[in-house]
Tab-separated table of C-alpha atoms and ligand atoms in Angstrom:
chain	number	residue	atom	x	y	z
A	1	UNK	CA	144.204	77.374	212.827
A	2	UNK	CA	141.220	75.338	211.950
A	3	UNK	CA	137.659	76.588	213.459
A	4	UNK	CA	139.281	79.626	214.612
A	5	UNK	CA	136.977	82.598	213.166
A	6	UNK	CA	139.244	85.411	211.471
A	7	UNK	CA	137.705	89.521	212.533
A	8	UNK	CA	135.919	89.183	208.595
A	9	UNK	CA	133.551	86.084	210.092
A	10	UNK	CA	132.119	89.281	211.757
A	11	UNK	CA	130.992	91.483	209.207
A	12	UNK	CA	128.015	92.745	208.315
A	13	UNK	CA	125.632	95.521	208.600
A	14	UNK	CA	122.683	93.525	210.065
A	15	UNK	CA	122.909	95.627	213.641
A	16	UNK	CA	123.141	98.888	211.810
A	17	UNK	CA	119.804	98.665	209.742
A	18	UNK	CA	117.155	99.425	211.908
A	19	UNK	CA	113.712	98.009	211.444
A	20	UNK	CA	110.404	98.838	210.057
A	21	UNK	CA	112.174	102.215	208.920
A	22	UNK	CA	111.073	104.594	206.240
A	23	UNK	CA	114.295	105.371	203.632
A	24	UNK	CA	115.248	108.444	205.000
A	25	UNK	CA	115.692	106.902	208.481
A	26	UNK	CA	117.628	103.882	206.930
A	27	UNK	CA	119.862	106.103	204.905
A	28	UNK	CA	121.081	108.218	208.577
A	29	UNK	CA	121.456	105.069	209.824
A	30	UNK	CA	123.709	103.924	207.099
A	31	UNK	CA	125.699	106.937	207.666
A	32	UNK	CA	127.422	105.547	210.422
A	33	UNK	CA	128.028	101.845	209.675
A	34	UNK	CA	130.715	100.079	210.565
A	35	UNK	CA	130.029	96.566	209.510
A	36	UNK	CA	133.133	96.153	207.789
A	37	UNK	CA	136.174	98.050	207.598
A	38	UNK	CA	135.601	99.725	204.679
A	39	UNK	CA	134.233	102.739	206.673
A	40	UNK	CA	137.690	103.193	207.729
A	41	UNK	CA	139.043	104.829	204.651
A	42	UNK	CA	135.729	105.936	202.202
A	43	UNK	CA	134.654	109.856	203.051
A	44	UNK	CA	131.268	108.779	203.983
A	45	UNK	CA	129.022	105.706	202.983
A	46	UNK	CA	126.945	106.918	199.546
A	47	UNK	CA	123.385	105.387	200.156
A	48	UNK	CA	120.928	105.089	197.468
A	49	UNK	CA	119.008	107.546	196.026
A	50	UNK	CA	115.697	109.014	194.290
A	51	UNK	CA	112.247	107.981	194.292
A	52	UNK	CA	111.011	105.763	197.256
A	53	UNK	CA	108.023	104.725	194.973
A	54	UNK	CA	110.448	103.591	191.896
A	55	UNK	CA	109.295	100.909	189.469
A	56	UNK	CA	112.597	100.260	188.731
A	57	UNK	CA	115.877	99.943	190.790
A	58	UNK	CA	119.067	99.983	189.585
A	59	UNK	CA	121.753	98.242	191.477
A	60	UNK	CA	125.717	98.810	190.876
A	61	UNK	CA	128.633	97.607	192.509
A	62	UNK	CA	130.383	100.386	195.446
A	63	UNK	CA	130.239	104.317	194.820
A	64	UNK	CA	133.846	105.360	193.143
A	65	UNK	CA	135.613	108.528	193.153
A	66	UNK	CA	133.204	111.089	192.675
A	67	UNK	CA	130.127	109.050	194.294
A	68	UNK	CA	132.484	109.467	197.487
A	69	UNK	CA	133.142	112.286	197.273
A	70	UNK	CA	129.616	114.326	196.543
A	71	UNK	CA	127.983	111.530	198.298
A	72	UNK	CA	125.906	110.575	195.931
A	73	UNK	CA	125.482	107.397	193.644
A	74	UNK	CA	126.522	107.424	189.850
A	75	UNK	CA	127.304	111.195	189.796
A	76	UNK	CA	130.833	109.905	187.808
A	77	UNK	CA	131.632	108.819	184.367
A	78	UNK	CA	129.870	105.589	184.914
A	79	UNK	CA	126.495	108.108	185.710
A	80	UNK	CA	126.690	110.077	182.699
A	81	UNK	CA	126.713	106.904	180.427
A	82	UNK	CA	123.967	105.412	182.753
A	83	UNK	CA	121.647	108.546	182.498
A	84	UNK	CA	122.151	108.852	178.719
A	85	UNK	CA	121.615	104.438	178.232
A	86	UNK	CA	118.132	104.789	180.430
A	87	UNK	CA	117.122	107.379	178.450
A	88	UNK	CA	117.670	106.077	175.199
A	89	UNK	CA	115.995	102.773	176.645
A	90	UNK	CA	113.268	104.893	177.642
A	91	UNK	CA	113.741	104.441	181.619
A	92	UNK	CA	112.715	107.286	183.494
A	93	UNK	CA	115.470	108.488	185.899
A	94	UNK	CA	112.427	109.899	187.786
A	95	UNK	CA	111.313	106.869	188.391
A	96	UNK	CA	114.615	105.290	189.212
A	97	UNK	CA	116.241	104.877	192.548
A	98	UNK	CA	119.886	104.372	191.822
A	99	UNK	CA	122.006	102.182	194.379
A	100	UNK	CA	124.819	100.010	194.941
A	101	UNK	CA	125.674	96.329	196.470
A	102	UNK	CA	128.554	98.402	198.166
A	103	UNK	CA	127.609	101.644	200.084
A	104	UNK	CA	131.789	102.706	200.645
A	105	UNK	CA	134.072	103.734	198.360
A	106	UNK	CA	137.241	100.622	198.265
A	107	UNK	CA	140.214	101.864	196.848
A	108	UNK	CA	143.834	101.614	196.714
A	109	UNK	CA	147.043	104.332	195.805
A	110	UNK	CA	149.714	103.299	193.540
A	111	UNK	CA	152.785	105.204	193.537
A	112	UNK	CA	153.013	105.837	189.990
A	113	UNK	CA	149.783	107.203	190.089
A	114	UNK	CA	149.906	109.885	192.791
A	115	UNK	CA	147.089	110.931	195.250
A	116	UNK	CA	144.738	109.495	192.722
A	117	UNK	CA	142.543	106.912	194.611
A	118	UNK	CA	142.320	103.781	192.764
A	119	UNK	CA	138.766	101.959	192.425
A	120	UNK	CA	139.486	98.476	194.235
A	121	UNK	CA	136.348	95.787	193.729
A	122	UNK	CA	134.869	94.681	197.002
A	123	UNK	CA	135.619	90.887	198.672
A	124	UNK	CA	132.582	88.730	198.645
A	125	UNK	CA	132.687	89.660	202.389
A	126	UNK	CA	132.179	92.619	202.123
A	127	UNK	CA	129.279	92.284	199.732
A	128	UNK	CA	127.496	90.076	201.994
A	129	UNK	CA	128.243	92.418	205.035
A	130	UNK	CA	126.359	95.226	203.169
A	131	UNK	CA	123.817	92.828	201.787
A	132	UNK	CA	121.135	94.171	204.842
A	133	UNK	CA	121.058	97.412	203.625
A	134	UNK	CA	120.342	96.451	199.903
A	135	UNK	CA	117.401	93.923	200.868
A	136	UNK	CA	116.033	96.793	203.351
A	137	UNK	CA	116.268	99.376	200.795
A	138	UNK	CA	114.476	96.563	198.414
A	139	UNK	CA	111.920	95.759	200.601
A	140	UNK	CA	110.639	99.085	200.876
A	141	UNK	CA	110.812	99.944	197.692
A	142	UNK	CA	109.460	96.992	195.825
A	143	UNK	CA	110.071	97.473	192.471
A	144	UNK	CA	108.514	95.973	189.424
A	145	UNK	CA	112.377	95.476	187.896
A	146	UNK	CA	115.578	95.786	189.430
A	147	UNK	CA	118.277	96.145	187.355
A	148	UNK	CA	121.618	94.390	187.942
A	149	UNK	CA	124.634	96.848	186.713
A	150	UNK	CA	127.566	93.923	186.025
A	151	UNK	CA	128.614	90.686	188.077
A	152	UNK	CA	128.909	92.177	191.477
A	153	UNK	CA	125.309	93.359	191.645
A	154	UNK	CA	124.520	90.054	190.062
A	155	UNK	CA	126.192	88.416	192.613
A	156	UNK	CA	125.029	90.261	195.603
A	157	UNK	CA	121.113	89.853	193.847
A	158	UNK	CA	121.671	86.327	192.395
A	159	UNK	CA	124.422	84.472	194.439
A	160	UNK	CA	127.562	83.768	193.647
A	161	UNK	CA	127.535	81.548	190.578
A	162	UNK	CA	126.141	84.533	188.540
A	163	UNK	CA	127.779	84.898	185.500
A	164	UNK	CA	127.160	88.116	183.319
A	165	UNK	CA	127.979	87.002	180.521
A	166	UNK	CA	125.576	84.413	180.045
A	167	UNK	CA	122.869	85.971	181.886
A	168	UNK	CA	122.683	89.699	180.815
A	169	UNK	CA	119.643	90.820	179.014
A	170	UNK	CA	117.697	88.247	180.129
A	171	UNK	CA	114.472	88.523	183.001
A	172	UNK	CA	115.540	86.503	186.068
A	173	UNK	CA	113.635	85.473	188.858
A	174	UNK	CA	115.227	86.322	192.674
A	175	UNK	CA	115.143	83.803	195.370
A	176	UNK	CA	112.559	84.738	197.521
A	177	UNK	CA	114.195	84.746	200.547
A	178	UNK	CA	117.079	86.623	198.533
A	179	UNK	CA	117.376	90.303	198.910
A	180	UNK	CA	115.362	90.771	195.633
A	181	UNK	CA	112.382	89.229	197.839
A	182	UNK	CA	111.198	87.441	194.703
A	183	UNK	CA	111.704	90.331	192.523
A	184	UNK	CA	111.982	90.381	188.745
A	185	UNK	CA	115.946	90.930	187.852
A	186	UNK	CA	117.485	92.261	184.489
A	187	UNK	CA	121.220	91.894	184.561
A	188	UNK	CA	123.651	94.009	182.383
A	189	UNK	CA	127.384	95.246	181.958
A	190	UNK	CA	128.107	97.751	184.411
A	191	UNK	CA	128.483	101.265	182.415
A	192	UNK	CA	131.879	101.828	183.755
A	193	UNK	CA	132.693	98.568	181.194
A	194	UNK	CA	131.783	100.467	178.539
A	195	UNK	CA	134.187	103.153	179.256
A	196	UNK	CA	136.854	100.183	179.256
A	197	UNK	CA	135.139	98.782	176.277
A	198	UNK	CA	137.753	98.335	173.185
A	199	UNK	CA	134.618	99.509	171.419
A	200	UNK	CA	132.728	101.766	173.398
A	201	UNK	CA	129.849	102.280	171.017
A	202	UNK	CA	129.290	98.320	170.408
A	203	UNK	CA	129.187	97.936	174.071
A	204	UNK	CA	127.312	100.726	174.320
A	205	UNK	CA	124.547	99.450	172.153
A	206	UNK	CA	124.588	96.515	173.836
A	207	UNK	CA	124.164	98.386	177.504
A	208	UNK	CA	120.804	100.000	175.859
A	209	UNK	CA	119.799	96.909	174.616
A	210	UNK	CA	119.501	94.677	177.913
A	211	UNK	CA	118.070	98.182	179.375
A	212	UNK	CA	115.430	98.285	176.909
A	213	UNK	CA	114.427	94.663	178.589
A	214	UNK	CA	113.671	95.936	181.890
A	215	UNK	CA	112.152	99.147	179.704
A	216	UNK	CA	109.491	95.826	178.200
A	217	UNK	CA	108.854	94.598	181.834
A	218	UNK	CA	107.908	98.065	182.926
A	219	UNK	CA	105.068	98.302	179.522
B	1	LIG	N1	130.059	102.680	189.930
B	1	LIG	C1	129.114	102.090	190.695
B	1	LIG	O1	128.948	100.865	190.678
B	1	LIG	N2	128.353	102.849	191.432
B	1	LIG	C2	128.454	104.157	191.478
B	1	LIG	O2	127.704	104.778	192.201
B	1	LIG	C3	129.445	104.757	190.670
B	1	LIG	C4	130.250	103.999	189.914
């Protein structure tokens, strides 16, 4: 019925985040959020993680498989072609703090496939809902460059009429009332897509490439 709100008006994470916390208090808190229902099925929610004094944060889309499971972001596939793309870039993972637009694990099980879980890409609800915790996490940090890792980072960073495609690579500005506060934003193809990639080491190169842009910014 028109003007009637549906349950997903109601998400978000907003009364979860608690204020003028340090990252450690933010990331207990984010332990037990239940902005949206994604809580219901992940393990646990997979906040971000390493240095609270980063120059650089990267931002991906939700935690998959493995990220659920050890709790930890980009400890996967995706990770291991991350890790080895920032260093050929010349990114220091020590002074990285690796997160996601997404802090649960979405999936799905199809029969054919077994008990595997299968990596489902978050609504634009749900995105928003966890926005809070990305723009907290942001605002403490306040990193020279934050790196977008594929369209639903870009979207959650950018809005919703980013476009990979024609952005990557590039040094955007965010909105300053966006969760990048005004931050300096280097979109690129999330390193699972180069897994997918018909050819891996084209896309690849490419995935170093728009890294080695946010490498520049950092001098
Ligand atoms: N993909 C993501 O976007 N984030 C992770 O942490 C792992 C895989």
């Amino acid at each position: 019925m028109a003007g009637t709100k549906s349950p997903e008006d109601a998400y978000t994470a907003a009364p979860f985040v608690p204020h003028h916390a340090d990252l450690g208090t933010l990331r207990e808190a984010a332990a037990g959020c239940h902005g949206c229902p994604l809580h219901r099925e992940a393990t646990r929610t997979v906040f971000g993680a390493g240095d609270a004094d980063a120059r650089v944060v990267l931002v991906g889309e939700e935690p998959g498989d493995q990220e659920d499971r050890q709790g930890k972001p980009f400890v996967g596939p995706a990770g291991k072609v991350l890790d080895r793309a920032l260093d050929e870039a010349g990114i220091d993972p020590d002074e990285s703090y690796l997160t996601n637009a997404v802090k649960h694990f979405k999936f799905t099980h199809v029969p054919e496939r077994g008990k595997r879980r299968i990596h489902k890409p978050p609504s634009l609800r749900e995105l928003s809902a966890c926005g809070p915790w990305l723009e907290a996490e942001l605002e403490l940090i306040e990193p020279e460059v934050i790196v977008a890792l594929g369209a639903t980072a870009g979207r959650a960073l950018l809005g919703p009429s980013f476009r990979v495609t024609k952005q990557r690579g590039t040094r955007l500005e965010g909105d300053a009332s966006g969760p990048a506060h005004g931050g300096l934003i280097v979109p690129t193809i999330h390193p699972s897509a180069v897994l997918r990639a018909d050819d891996r080491e084209a896309a690849y190169e490419g995935l170093v490439a728009d890294l080695r842009v946010a490498a520049e910014l950092l001098g």
